mmCIF file of C-alpha atoms in Angstrom:
data_model
loop_
_atom_site.group_PDB
_atom_site.id
_atom_site.type_symbol
_atom_site.label_atom_id
_atom_site.label_comp_id
_atom_site.label_asym_id
_atom_site.label_seq_id
_atom_site.Cartn_x
_atom_site.Cartn_y
_atom_site.Cartn_z
ATOM 1 C CA ASN A 1 -69.851 39.980 -91.901
ATOM 2 C CA ARG A 2 -68.027 43.011 -93.191
ATOM 3 C CA LEU A 3 -65.259 42.514 -90.722
ATOM 4 C CA LEU A 4 -65.091 38.841 -91.729
ATOM 5 C CA LYS A 5 -64.565 39.839 -95.391
ATOM 6 C CA LYS A 6 -61.706 42.169 -94.360
ATOM 7 C CA THR A 7 -59.635 39.546 -92.491
ATOM 8 C CA LYS A 8 -57.351 36.895 -94.036
ATOM 9 C CA LYS A 9 -58.968 33.424 -94.149
ATOM 10 C CA GLU A 10 -56.154 31.654 -92.241
ATOM 11 C CA SER A 11 -55.950 34.238 -89.460
ATOM 12 C CA LYS A 12 -57.166 33.772 -85.852
ATOM 13 C CA GLU A 13 -59.243 36.955 -86.279
ATOM 14 C CA HIS A 14 -61.133 35.384 -89.271
ATOM 15 C CA GLU A 15 -61.741 32.237 -87.352
ATOM 16 C CA LEU A 16 -63.068 34.146 -84.353
ATOM 17 C CA LEU A 17 -65.344 36.299 -86.504
ATOM 18 C CA ALA A 18 -66.546 33.232 -88.398
ATOM 19 C CA CYS A 19 -67.515 31.652 -85.094
ATOM 20 C CA LEU A 20 -69.360 34.781 -83.975
ATOM 21 C CA SER A 21 -71.251 35.024 -87.203
ATOM 22 C CA SER A 22 -72.236 31.351 -87.065
ATOM 23 C CA TYR A 23 -73.327 31.805 -83.375
ATOM 24 C CA ARG A 24 -75.507 34.842 -84.354
ATOM 25 C CA GLU A 25 -77.254 32.872 -87.091
ATOM 26 C CA VAL A 26 -77.941 29.864 -84.869
ATOM 27 C CA ALA A 27 -78.993 32.093 -81.887
ATOM 28 C CA LYS A 28 -81.398 34.004 -84.144
ATOM 29 C CA LEU A 29 -83.024 30.736 -85.396
ATOM 30 C CA SER A 30 -83.299 29.553 -81.810
ATOM 31 C CA GLN A 31 -84.797 32.723 -80.413
ATOM 32 C CA THR A 32 -87.238 33.037 -83.347
ATOM 33 C CA TYR A 33 -88.454 29.483 -83.741
ATOM 34 C CA THR A 34 -87.646 27.192 -80.783
ATOM 35 C CA THR A 35 -88.951 29.409 -78.047
ATOM 36 C CA MET A 36 -92.423 29.910 -79.564
ATOM 37 C CA SER A 37 -95.242 29.275 -77.126
ATOM 38 C CA ILE A 38 -97.440 26.345 -78.111
ATOM 39 C CA ASP A 39 -101.205 26.330 -77.523
ATOM 40 C CA ARG A 40 -102.797 23.798 -75.178
ATOM 41 C CA ASP A 41 -103.863 21.588 -78.118
ATOM 42 C CA GLY A 42 -100.193 21.261 -79.192
ATOM 43 C CA ARG A 43 -100.564 23.599 -82.164
ATOM 44 C CA VAL A 44 -98.542 26.608 -83.193
ATOM 45 C CA ARG A 45 -100.537 29.546 -84.518
ATOM 46 C CA THR A 46 -99.838 32.871 -86.092
ATOM 47 C CA SER A 47 -101.486 36.182 -86.945
ATOM 48 C CA TYR A 48 -101.341 37.843 -90.324
ATOM 49 C CA GLY A 49 -101.278 41.528 -91.008
ATOM 50 C CA TRP A 50 -100.535 43.925 -93.803
ATOM 51 C CA VAL A 51 -97.228 45.878 -94.143
ATOM 52 C CA SER A 52 -96.774 49.109 -96.084
ATOM 53 C CA THR A 53 -95.612 47.236 -99.236
ATOM 54 C CA PHE A 54 -98.928 45.352 -99.294
ATOM 55 C CA ARG A 55 -97.325 42.090 -98.260
ATOM 56 C CA LEU A 56 -98.534 39.920 -95.464
ATOM 57 C CA SER A 57 -96.592 39.847 -92.184
ATOM 58 C CA SER A 58 -96.698 36.980 -89.715
ATOM 59 C CA SER A 59 -96.347 37.360 -85.931
ATOM 60 C CA GLU A 60 -97.528 35.775 -82.697
ATOM 61 C CA SER A 61 -101.216 35.054 -82.288
ATOM 62 C CA PRO A 62 -103.588 37.470 -80.390
ATOM 63 C CA PHE A 63 -103.176 35.203 -77.368
ATOM 64 C CA GLY A 64 -99.448 35.535 -77.269
ATOM 65 C CA SER A 65 -98.610 32.103 -78.588
ATOM 66 C CA GLY A 66 -96.890 31.134 -81.846
ATOM 67 C CA GLY A 67 -94.914 33.546 -83.961
ATOM 68 C CA ASN A 68 -93.662 34.332 -87.424
ATOM 69 C CA LEU A 69 -94.457 31.178 -89.468
ATOM 70 C CA GLN A 70 -94.100 32.845 -92.842
ATOM 71 C CA ASN A 71 -90.319 33.111 -93.075
ATOM 72 C CA ILE A 72 -89.101 29.793 -91.744
ATOM 73 C CA PRO A 73 -85.704 29.442 -93.476
ATOM 74 C CA VAL A 74 -85.293 26.663 -96.147
ATOM 75 C CA ARG A 75 -81.872 27.176 -97.658
ATOM 76 C CA THR A 76 -79.489 26.377 -94.760
ATOM 77 C CA LYS A 77 -78.987 23.086 -93.006
ATOM 78 C CA GLU A 78 -80.045 24.622 -89.721
ATOM 79 C CA GLY A 79 -83.187 26.055 -91.352
ATOM 80 C CA LYS A 80 -84.127 22.601 -92.721
ATOM 81 C CA GLU A 81 -83.829 21.249 -89.216
ATOM 82 C CA ILE A 82 -86.150 23.977 -87.869
ATOM 83 C CA ARG A 83 -88.741 22.972 -90.493
ATOM 84 C CA LYS A 84 -88.814 19.519 -89.144
ATOM 85 C CA LEU A 85 -90.238 20.832 -85.878
ATOM 86 C CA PHE A 86 -93.526 21.537 -87.671
ATOM 87 C CA VAL A 87 -95.384 18.187 -88.035
ATOM 88 C CA PRO A 88 -98.808 17.741 -89.612
ATOM 89 C CA ASP A 89 -101.584 15.836 -87.924
ATOM 90 C CA LYS A 90 -101.762 12.046 -88.679
ATOM 91 C CA GLY A 91 -103.078 11.462 -92.244
ATOM 92 C CA LYS A 92 -102.411 15.053 -93.214
ATOM 93 C CA ILE A 93 -99.517 16.670 -95.167
ATOM 94 C CA LEU A 94 -97.977 20.101 -95.145
ATOM 95 C CA ILE A 95 -97.961 21.907 -98.509
ATOM 96 C CA ALA A 96 -96.096 24.950 -99.858
ATOM 97 C CA CYS A 97 -97.311 26.970 -102.841
ATOM 98 C CA ASP A 98 -95.907 29.973 -104.570
ATOM 99 C CA LEU A 99 -96.757 31.822 -107.747
ATOM 100 C CA ALA A 100 -93.959 31.771 -110.285
ATOM 101 C CA GLN A 101 -92.218 35.115 -110.287
ATOM 102 C CA ALA A 102 -95.515 36.753 -109.260
ATOM 103 C CA GLU A 103 -93.974 39.888 -107.719
ATOM 104 C CA ALA A 104 -91.731 40.514 -110.660
ATOM 105 C CA ARG A 105 -94.806 40.149 -113.036
ATOM 106 C CA VAL A 106 -96.741 42.732 -111.054
ATOM 107 C CA VAL A 107 -93.816 45.159 -111.212
ATOM 108 C CA ALA A 108 -93.440 44.595 -114.930
ATOM 109 C CA TRP A 109 -97.094 45.510 -115.650
ATOM 110 C CA LEU A 110 -97.317 48.391 -113.128
ATOM 111 C CA SER A 111 -94.214 49.955 -114.582
ATOM 112 C CA ARG A 112 -95.383 49.211 -118.148
ATOM 113 C CA ASP A 113 -91.843 47.949 -118.962
ATOM 114 C CA PRO A 114 -92.275 46.500 -122.509
ATOM 115 C CA LYS A 115 -89.050 44.385 -122.293
ATOM 116 C CA LEU A 116 -90.114 42.741 -119.024
ATOM 117 C CA MET A 117 -93.716 42.225 -120.140
ATOM 118 C CA LYS A 118 -92.494 40.556 -123.385
ATOM 119 C CA ALA A 119 -90.100 38.389 -121.344
ATOM 120 C CA PHE A 120 -92.960 37.117 -119.202
ATOM 121 C CA GLN A 121 -95.284 36.639 -122.199
ATOM 122 C CA GLU A 122 -92.669 34.635 -124.032
ATOM 123 C CA GLY A 123 -91.939 32.484 -120.897
ATOM 124 C CA TRP A 124 -88.413 33.622 -120.171
ATOM 125 C CA ASP A 125 -86.807 33.173 -116.733
ATOM 126 C CA VAL A 126 -86.785 36.807 -115.752
ATOM 127 C CA HIS A 127 -84.627 36.276 -112.643
ATOM 128 C CA TRP A 128 -81.934 34.701 -114.849
ATOM 129 C CA GLU A 129 -82.167 37.525 -117.412
ATOM 130 C CA ASN A 130 -81.658 40.035 -114.546
ATOM 131 C CA ALA A 131 -78.719 38.033 -113.227
ATOM 132 C CA LYS A 132 -77.009 38.180 -116.661
ATOM 133 C CA THR A 133 -77.481 41.943 -116.739
ATOM 134 C CA ILE A 134 -76.387 42.602 -113.130
ATOM 135 C CA PHE A 135 -73.368 40.335 -113.025
ATOM 136 C CA LYS A 136 -72.342 40.776 -116.788
ATOM 137 C CA ILE A 137 -72.932 37.143 -117.626
ATOM 138 C CA PRO A 138 -72.845 36.646 -121.508
ATOM 139 C CA ASP A 139 -76.071 35.652 -123.234
ATOM 140 C CA GLU A 140 -74.563 32.485 -124.560
ATOM 141 C CA VAL A 141 -74.179 31.136 -120.977
ATOM 142 C CA LYS A 142 -77.202 28.870 -120.466
ATOM 143 C CA TYR A 143 -78.760 28.505 -117.063
ATOM 144 C CA ILE A 144 -77.442 25.247 -115.527
ATOM 145 C CA PRO A 145 -77.779 25.824 -111.811
ATOM 146 C CA LYS A 146 -74.574 23.912 -110.793
ATOM 147 C CA ALA A 147 -72.451 25.279 -113.640
ATOM 148 C CA THR A 148 -69.957 27.928 -112.396
ATOM 149 C CA PHE A 149 -68.970 31.325 -113.690
ATOM 150 C CA VAL A 150 -66.546 34.089 -112.679
ATOM 151 C CA SER A 151 -68.499 37.389 -112.767
ATOM 152 C CA PRO A 152 -66.344 40.464 -113.749
ATOM 153 C CA ILE A 153 -68.463 42.344 -111.232
ATOM 154 C CA ILE A 154 -67.785 40.108 -108.207
ATOM 155 C CA GLY A 155 -64.491 38.542 -109.286
ATOM 156 C CA ASP A 156 -65.334 35.175 -107.616
ATOM 157 C CA ASP A 157 -66.374 31.905 -108.948
ATOM 158 C CA HIS A 158 -69.980 30.966 -108.124
ATOM 159 C CA ASP A 159 -72.533 28.587 -109.471
ATOM 160 C CA LEU A 160 -75.363 30.014 -111.685
ATOM 161 C CA TYR A 161 -77.978 29.211 -109.057
ATOM 162 C CA PHE A 162 -76.118 31.648 -106.778
ATOM 163 C CA TYR A 163 -76.281 34.461 -109.317
ATOM 164 C CA ARG A 164 -79.912 33.904 -110.114
ATOM 165 C CA ARG A 165 -80.931 33.786 -106.426
ATOM 166 C CA LEU A 166 -78.895 36.900 -105.709
ATOM 167 C CA ALA A 167 -80.299 38.788 -108.663
ATOM 168 C CA LYS A 168 -83.810 37.948 -107.537
ATOM 169 C CA THR A 169 -83.045 39.319 -104.052
ATOM 170 C CA VAL A 170 -81.422 42.460 -105.377
ATOM 171 C CA VAL A 171 -84.190 43.270 -107.918
ATOM 172 C CA HIS A 172 -86.966 42.764 -105.348
ATOM 173 C CA ALA A 173 -85.107 44.944 -102.848
ATOM 174 C CA SER A 174 -84.690 47.679 -105.530
ATOM 175 C CA ASN A 175 -88.377 47.549 -106.252
ATOM 176 C CA TYR A 176 -88.942 48.574 -102.602
ATOM 177 C CA GLY A 177 -86.486 51.571 -102.883
ATOM 178 C CA MET A 178 -83.286 49.923 -101.721
ATOM 179 C CA GLY A 179 -80.297 52.330 -101.672
ATOM 180 C CA PRO A 180 -76.594 51.538 -102.198
ATOM 181 C CA ARG A 181 -75.831 50.865 -98.527
ATOM 182 C CA MET A 182 -78.611 48.346 -98.312
ATOM 183 C CA LEU A 183 -77.414 46.633 -101.496
ATOM 184 C CA GLN A 184 -73.902 46.450 -100.048
ATOM 185 C CA ASN A 185 -75.393 44.842 -96.836
ATOM 186 C CA ILE A 186 -77.432 42.275 -98.815
ATOM 187 C CA LEU A 187 -74.246 41.343 -100.829
ATOM 188 C CA ILE A 188 -72.158 41.057 -97.700
ATOM 189 C CA ARG A 189 -74.728 38.593 -96.152
ATOM 190 C CA GLU A 190 -74.181 36.526 -99.323
ATOM 191 C CA GLY A 191 -70.393 36.698 -98.920
ATOM 192 C CA VAL A 192 -69.911 39.305 -101.738
ATOM 193 C CA SER A 193 -67.979 42.504 -100.849
ATOM 194 C CA LEU A 194 -68.301 45.414 -103.300
ATOM 195 C CA PRO A 195 -67.405 49.113 -102.750
ATOM 196 C CA GLU A 196 -70.296 51.451 -102.005
ATOM 197 C CA ALA A 197 -69.416 53.348 -105.236
ATOM 198 C CA THR A 198 -69.997 50.230 -107.282
ATOM 199 C CA CYS A 199 -73.288 49.516 -105.494
ATOM 200 C CA LYS A 200 -74.419 53.140 -106.162
ATOM 201 C CA ARG A 201 -73.623 52.724 -109.937
#
């Protein structure tokens, strides 16, 4: 992805690198999800464990079947197609649940950050507040997901949903001790290229 950002969009090099990048993404999805072993009863199972950050990890079952069912992608078209492979029994439905900004709330209280704690108590969208701070979006810009804004940090035009989602990722990663190089890699995966010095700052 770094090389992709460094080539001109109309060049043959850019086209080749774009194809390679696309292939890598599809190959990873295929290797991770479409090659899972299924148990004799037609079910896919997983095992859960703890990682050092006290999160749950998901991997193949103790019997060697299944795999990581916790991080099935949802944002991309290909990811949505992968999700269609998981079908509930007749008369049943699959549900998804998530606590609203739970991780950010825990960090706010563990760090005893009065500004963040107040933001949660008053019902603010903390990820949007962080996006405004990180990408220098003025306070008067209201969060309308499809509205666009040119961040002076990035220099590109993106919708506000993009900034909010990226800020959420960056803040969570920094809570786990992310350094400037990792930040640079996260941004590159999102199509944003910033110098390491800017990431460090």
